Amino acid sequence: YGRQDVLNRVGLQIKAGERVGLIGPNGAGKTTLFKIILGHTAPDSGQVHKTKGLRLGYLPQDVMSFSGKTVLKLVMDTAEEARVVEAELQEIASELKELAAKDDPDKDTLVELTNRQSHLLDLFETLGGYQLKAQAGKILKGLGFTETDFDRPIEELSGGWIMRVALARLLLAEPDLLLLDEPTNHLDMDSLLWMEDYLKISPSALLLISHDRTFLNNLVHRIVEIERAEVISYAGNYDQYIKEKEKRLATQAASYANQQEKIKQIERFISRNRVRKSSASQVQSRIKALDKIERIDAPPAGRKKINFSLPPAPRAPKTLIELSGVTKSYQEQPVYRDLDFNIQRGDRIALLGVNGAGKTTLMKLLAGVTNYQAGIRKVGTGVVFAYFAQHQLEELNMNLTVLEEISLAAPGQTYGWLRSLLGKFQFREDDVFKKVTALSGGEKTRLILAKIMLSRPNLLLLDEPSNHLDIPGQEMLEQALKQYQGSLVLISHDRKLINAVANKIAMVREGRVEVYLGNFNDLETRLESSFMISPGGDNNQAKSSARAEREARKRAEAETRQRLYRFKTPLIKEMDRLEKRLEEVGHRLDEISTQLALPKTYQDQEISKALNYEYSQLKAENRELTAAWENKALELEELEESGVEADKLNAR
């Protein structure tokens, strides 16, 4: 673009079924590479080779525009092959109906149409046409939709939910290659985990742009990095890439240093002997040797270790904020009723829950920036809290430079000290003189976080602080929060960040908040340290609860095994019944297909109409039976996977 080489003589190959993570700082050229693969942008030189008939699926970062369809229909519309077959089947049905109405239908045409119909019906079944609706529903539910959402017009959805619909379309279509640009941006934790598992078993190859390090670790088998207009490939996931890159840079640095020393030795020899006639031939030989050396590039700066020395926060009271009996509603719709929740000194709480559960509302209640209908909010004496939310990005003074904006938060501090602090938040050299209006979303986020830290809070309330940050920015935030000595409440779906900084998880669901000790991994793996405690409860009470829970679990294991058997038995019986009926329906469909293939069938209009009607009814029943059997099979699978988890069985 202009004089800048975004990509320079790059090569990249993606094999069938391969899962590749594409990384690099913002502006490195990741989206440009996507556009070249898609054919939206032509390279200035070089070639793009694609397998013949390659089907590509692309999810951009920007909100996509759809209209005129419901959520479910829009998702199913992407199964192109099945849709084409279904349309042709409808045409054939109309033609057969017209022929059946004639006194003397053309027999050859009838045979041709019925043969084609039979072939298309088999093809439609092979393409999964009869299961498309069930599969589309499964994907939509996994991404957070309910069945009541399926028939909603797409125009009613917000941008984040529209992106989920776009993602569901791609997952249902199963293209040969999926190009996903930050697919986790609009997902809550439950949907993110579901999509991660779904992509693991998807047959599609995957090229993924993501700043979610855990997502990359769990999903990809190769990392491709764009750096200084070059593309460098590393085998393994993100953590393995970090190790391999450090080795590569160390090797490159050693080779560069050795070559530079050799060049200096040759140059010194030439300089010392240039005027000596006796050494003229040797000098010329050295000059030629110097010209022939293939120069090794100096390695780029390695990953700098971030060292923070933030201003100390004032000591906080034992209880920082306490909500007692709080009721909060929006337009008479209750979000919380009689909520009790508190933050104790030393708490570092991550709020988790599906989108719409009330995480941001709870954060606003804690920050005191929203009203409530009943209850009490108490703030302890000496509490200094700072609240970060996405809307604050636009509250910066766009006409100031970065240095001028940060100086407003620290009057009296020298520019040298402020530049040192900004450097820790990745504003280096001339970056500090950029106008705020020219900053990206990630840069604005870093500037606000720097200002927040300068205010010396002893409580941080952070709502999705890593949303606009690239991986270096996320690492900066992680280091800053690890070094921060105060209490914090965090909303994030970045599992690596949560694991690094949280010591409690607060699950927000159905107007309730349940608090668990430990980080995300502790909660997920059900370690003994991640039991439920009451909000603000002390450790002695928690330990006592843990012992009681372990004893209760042991007593319940035998009962659970018995319950598991009792729950499985009716499911297995129902699946057997459905299978038997499916066999009967399939047998009758074969009989009707044979009859419909006979020209004499159409001599009697009533018989042909009745057979076609019965055929369509049985096909519909076959679809319903298949979907019912699949649902029962999923229930059985979930039940068996639940093992001895008594809470799941009791919930059933």
Tab-separated table of C-alpha atoms in Angstrom, residues 47 75 386 501 527 532:
chain	number	residue	atom	x	y	z
A	47	GLN	CA	0.235	-16.281	-7.583
A	75	VAL	CA	-28.535	-20.275	8.770
A	386	ALA	CA	-11.506	2.941	39.056
A	501	VAL	CA	-5.045	-12.761	37.921
A	527	LEU	CA	-10.252	-29.185	41.820
A	532	MET	CA	-18.751	-22.818	46.144
